[in-house]
Coordinates of C-alpha atoms in Angstrom, one line a residue:
Chain A
Q1 CA -1.1 3.6 -5.4
V2 CA -4.5 1.3 -4.9
Q3 CA -7.8 3.6 -4.8
L4 CA -10.9 2.5 -4.2
H5 CA -14.5 3.7 -4.6
E6 CA -17.7 2.5 -3.4
S7 CA -20.9 3.3 -5.3
G8 CA -24.5 2.5 -4.2
P9 CA -28.1 4.1 -3.7
G10 CA -27.5 5.5 -1.0
L11 CA -31.2 4.9 0.5
V12 CA -32.7 1.1 0.6
K13 CA -36.6 0.1 1.5
P14 CA -36.8 -2.5 4.0
S15 CA -36.8 -6.1 2.9
G16 CA -35.4 -4.8 -0.7
T17 CA -31.1 -5.9 -1.6
L18 CA -28.6 -3.4 -0.9
S19 CA -26.1 -3.5 -4.0
L20 CA -22.9 -1.8 -3.9
T21 CA -20.1 -1.4 -6.9
C22 CA -16.6 -1.1 -5.6
A23 CA -14.6 0.1 -8.7
V24 CA -10.6 -0.2 -8.6
S25 CA -7.7 1.9 -9.9
G26 CA -4.2 2.0 -9.7
G27 CA -4.4 -1.8 -9.6
S28 CA -5.6 -4.7 -10.6
I29 CA -9.2 -7.0 -9.7
S30 CA -7.3 -10.0 -10.2
S31 CA -3.8 -9.6 -8.2
S32 CA -3.3 -11.4 -5.6
N33 CA -5.0 -10.0 -2.3
W34 CA -8.0 -10.1 -0.4
W35 CA -11.5 -7.9 -1.2
S36 CA -12.9 -6.5 1.3
W37 CA -16.3 -5.7 2.8
V38 CA -16.5 -3.9 6.2
R39 CA -19.5 -1.7 7.3
Q40 CA -19.9 0.5 10.4
P41 CA -23.4 1.8 11.9
P42 CA -23.8 5.0 12.5
G43 CA -21.8 6.0 16.0
K44 CA -21.3 2.3 16.1
G45 CA -17.9 0.1 15.5
L46 CA -16.6 -1.8 12.6
E47 CA -18.2 -5.0 10.8
W48 CA -16.7 -7.6 8.4
I49 CA -18.7 -8.6 6.2
G50 CA -16.8 -10.8 4.1
E51 CA -13.8 -11.3 1.2
T52 CA -13.0 -12.6 -2.0
Y53 CA -9.7 -13.8 -3.3
L54 CA -9.0 -14.0 -6.8
G55 CA -12.7 -13.7 -7.9
G56 CA -13.1 -17.3 -6.2
S57 CA -12.8 -18.3 -2.7
T58 CA -15.2 -16.3 -0.5
N59 CA -15.4 -15.9 3.0
Y60 CA -18.5 -14.2 4.6
N61 CA -19.1 -13.2 8.2
P62 CA -21.4 -15.9 9.8
S63 CA -24.0 -13.4 11.1
L64 CA -24.6 -12.3 7.5
K65 CA -23.5 -15.1 5.3
S66 CA -27.4 -16.2 4.5
R67 CA -28.0 -12.9 3.3
V68 CA -24.7 -11.8 1.5
T69 CA -23.1 -12.9 -2.1
M70 CA -19.3 -11.4 -3.4
S71 CA -18.5 -11.2 -6.7
V72 CA -16.3 -10.0 -9.3
D73 CA -16.2 -8.1 -12.7
K74 CA -12.5 -8.5 -14.2
S75 CA -13.7 -6.7 -17.1
R76 CA -15.1 -3.4 -15.2
N77 CA -11.8 -4.3 -12.7
Q78 CA -14.6 -3.9 -9.6
F79 CA -16.1 -5.9 -7.1
S80 CA -19.6 -6.3 -6.0
L81 CA -21.8 -6.6 -2.6
N82 CA -25.1 -7.7 -2.3
L83 CA -27.2 -8.0 0.7
S84 CA -30.4 -9.3 0.8
S85 CA -33.7 -8.7 3.2
V86 CA -32.4 -5.5 4.4
T87 CA -33.5 -3.9 7.7
A88 CA -32.9 -0.5 9.7
A89 CA -30.6 -2.7 11.4
D90 CA -28.2 -2.6 8.1
T91 CA -27.9 1.1 8.1
A92 CA -24.7 1.7 8.0
V93 CA -21.1 3.3 6.1
Y94 CA -20.0 0.6 3.7
Y95 CA -16.0 0.6 2.9
C96 CA -14.7 -1.3 0.3
A97 CA -11.2 -2.8 0.9
R98 CA -8.4 -4.5 -0.4
S99 CA -5.2 -6.4 1.7
E100 CA -1.6 -5.9 1.4
Y101 CA 0.9 -7.5 3.6
G102 CA 1.0 -10.9 5.4
S103 CA -2.3 -13.1 6.2
G104 CA -4.7 -10.1 4.4
S105 CA -6.0 -7.6 6.3
P106 CA -7.4 -4.9 4.8
Y107 CA -5.2 -1.8 3.5
Y108 CA -6.4 0.1 1.4
W109 CA -9.7 1.4 2.0
G110 CA -12.6 3.6 -0.5
Q111 CA -14.1 6.4 1.6
G112 CA -17.0 5.1 2.4
T113 CA -20.7 5.2 1.2
L114 CA -23.6 5.6 4.0
I115 CA -26.6 3.2 2.8
T116 CA -29.7 3.9 4.8
V117 CA -32.2 1.2 5.0
S118 CA -35.9 3.2 5.3
S119 CA -39.2 3.2 4.0
Chain B
Q1 CA -18.9 -15.1 15.7
S2 CA -16.8 -15.1 18.9
A3 CA -15.6 -11.5 19.8
L4 CA -12.7 -9.5 20.5
T5 CA -12.8 -7.0 23.4
Q6 CA -11.4 -4.0 23.9
P7 CA -12.0 -1.2 26.9
A8 CA -14.2 1.6 25.7
S9 CA -11.8 4.2 26.3
V10 CA -8.3 5.2 27.5
S11 CA -6.2 8.6 27.7
G12 CA -3.2 10.0 28.0
S13 CA -1.3 13.4 28.1
P14 CA 0.8 14.6 25.4
G15 CA 4.8 12.8 25.9
Q16 CA 3.1 9.8 27.6
S17 CA 2.4 6.1 26.5
I18 CA -0.6 4.2 26.7
T19 CA -1.7 0.9 26.0
I20 CA -4.8 -0.9 24.2
S21 CA -5.9 -4.3 25.1
C22 CA -7.4 -6.4 22.6
T23 CA -8.6 -10.0 24.5
G24 CA -10.0 -12.7 22.3
T25 CA -12.8 -15.0 23.8
S26 CA -12.4 -18.7 21.9
S27 CA -9.5 -20.3 21.1
D28 CA -10.5 -19.3 17.0
F29 CA -8.6 -16.5 17.4
D30 CA -5.5 -16.6 15.2
Y31 CA -3.1 -14.3 17.7
N32 CA -0.7 -13.9 15.1
S33 CA -2.7 -12.8 12.7
V34 CA -3.8 -9.8 15.0
S35 CA -4.0 -6.1 13.2
W36 CA -4.6 -2.5 14.7
Y37 CA -6.5 0.5 13.0
Q38 CA -6.6 3.5 13.8
Q39 CA -9.8 5.7 12.8
H40 CA -10.3 9.7 12.9
P41 CA -14.0 10.8 12.7
G42 CA -15.7 10.7 9.4
K43 CA -12.6 8.9 8.0
A44 CA -11.9 5.8 6.6
P45 CA -9.6 2.8 9.2
K46 CA -5.9 2.7 8.9
L47 CA -3.7 -0.3 9.2
M48 CA -1.0 0.4 11.9
I49 CA 0.2 -3.1 12.7
Y50 CA -0.1 -6.4 11.2
D51 CA 0.5 -9.6 12.1
V52 CA 1.9 -8.5 15.1
N53 CA 4.3 -5.9 15.3
N54 CA 4.6 -5.4 11.8
R55 CA 4.0 -1.8 10.4
P56 CA 3.2 -0.3 7.2
S57 CA 5.6 2.0 5.0
G58 CA 4.8 4.9 6.5
V59 CA 3.1 4.3 9.9
S60 CA 5.5 5.7 12.8
N61 CA 7.3 3.5 15.4
R62 CA 5.8 4.9 18.0
F63 CA 3.1 2.2 17.6
S64 CA 3.5 -1.4 18.5
D65 CA 2.1 -4.2 19.7
S66 CA 2.6 -7.2 21.8
K67 CA 0.8 -10.8 22.7
S68 CA 0.8 -12.8 25.8
G69 CA -2.1 -15.9 25.8
N70 CA -5.2 -14.7 23.9
T71 CA -4.4 -10.8 24.8
A72 CA -3.0 -8.5 21.8
S73 CA -1.9 -5.1 22.9
L74 CA -1.5 -1.9 21.3
T75 CA 1.2 0.5 22.6
I76 CA 1.5 4.1 21.7
S77 CA 4.4 6.0 23.1
G78 CA 5.1 9.4 23.1
L79 CA 1.6 10.4 22.8
Q80 CA 0.8 13.4 20.3
A81 CA -2.9 15.3 20.5
E82 CA -3.1 13.9 16.5
D83 CA -3.1 10.0 17.8
E84 CA -7.1 10.8 19.8
A85 CA -9.1 8.7 17.0
D86 CA -10.4 5.3 17.6
Y87 CA -8.5 2.4 18.0
Y88 CA -9.9 -1.3 16.4
C89 CA -8.0 -4.9 16.4
S90 CA -8.7 -7.3 14.3
S91 CA -8.1 -10.8 13.9
Y92 CA -8.6 -14.2 11.4
T93 CA -10.1 -17.2 13.0
S94 CA -9.6 -20.9 12.1
S95 CA -13.2 -20.5 10.6
S96 CA -11.7 -18.1 7.6
T97 CA -13.6 -15.1 8.9
R98 CA -12.1 -12.1 10.2
V99 CA -13.4 -10.0 13.2
F100 CA -13.0 -6.5 14.7
G101 CA -13.2 -5.4 18.2
G102 CA -15.4 -3.2 19.4
G103 CA -13.3 -0.3 19.7
T104 CA -11.4 2.2 21.7
K105 CA -11.7 5.6 22.1
L106 CA -8.5 6.9 22.8
T107 CA -8.6 11.0 24.4
V108 CA -5.3 12.9 24.5
L109 CA -5.5 15.2 27.7

């Protein structure tokens, strides 16, 4: 059973960079699946951040594209998200996820980690 | 990014059927790739339907969806108390991005 676990700092200062890692167990980061990041501000809906495939192809939300970088570490079986120039609007629960079926919609999800942007 | 519009809330009584709509505002959406997620408070989303009326293993056949024009619809039949949750549609786009609808809160009366 694939399991995903996000880890991050919890608190990030405004204008800083948010860095998150998603550790993968029960499956290989090199498998033919889309690896995604999705976030959810407190009390609000889901927002797709981006996805990467086999550590090569990446797609980002156009509204975040200038600030987002996703990468894959095959040696550690994990993938990462960097979001720069953060503001309070980036405060959210951040989820990592992996596709399983069809057109690549996220199927396996981490439990989520709350990131607060505050000084 | 183009939007997917869902009603803010729907409700129904146990045993009834309800439908949640998801309307795209752009021809960018691949309506054959619409997925539906269920999210209970404090939990990660759960994929219920993918690529129009395909259910992952273990998802009840009380959940189904359909597509008409630029609108996808999720139907839940035989409503149960545990169906009370937030529901989100999602679609792939011609720009190789994904987008979520704003979410619908389902209340089981």
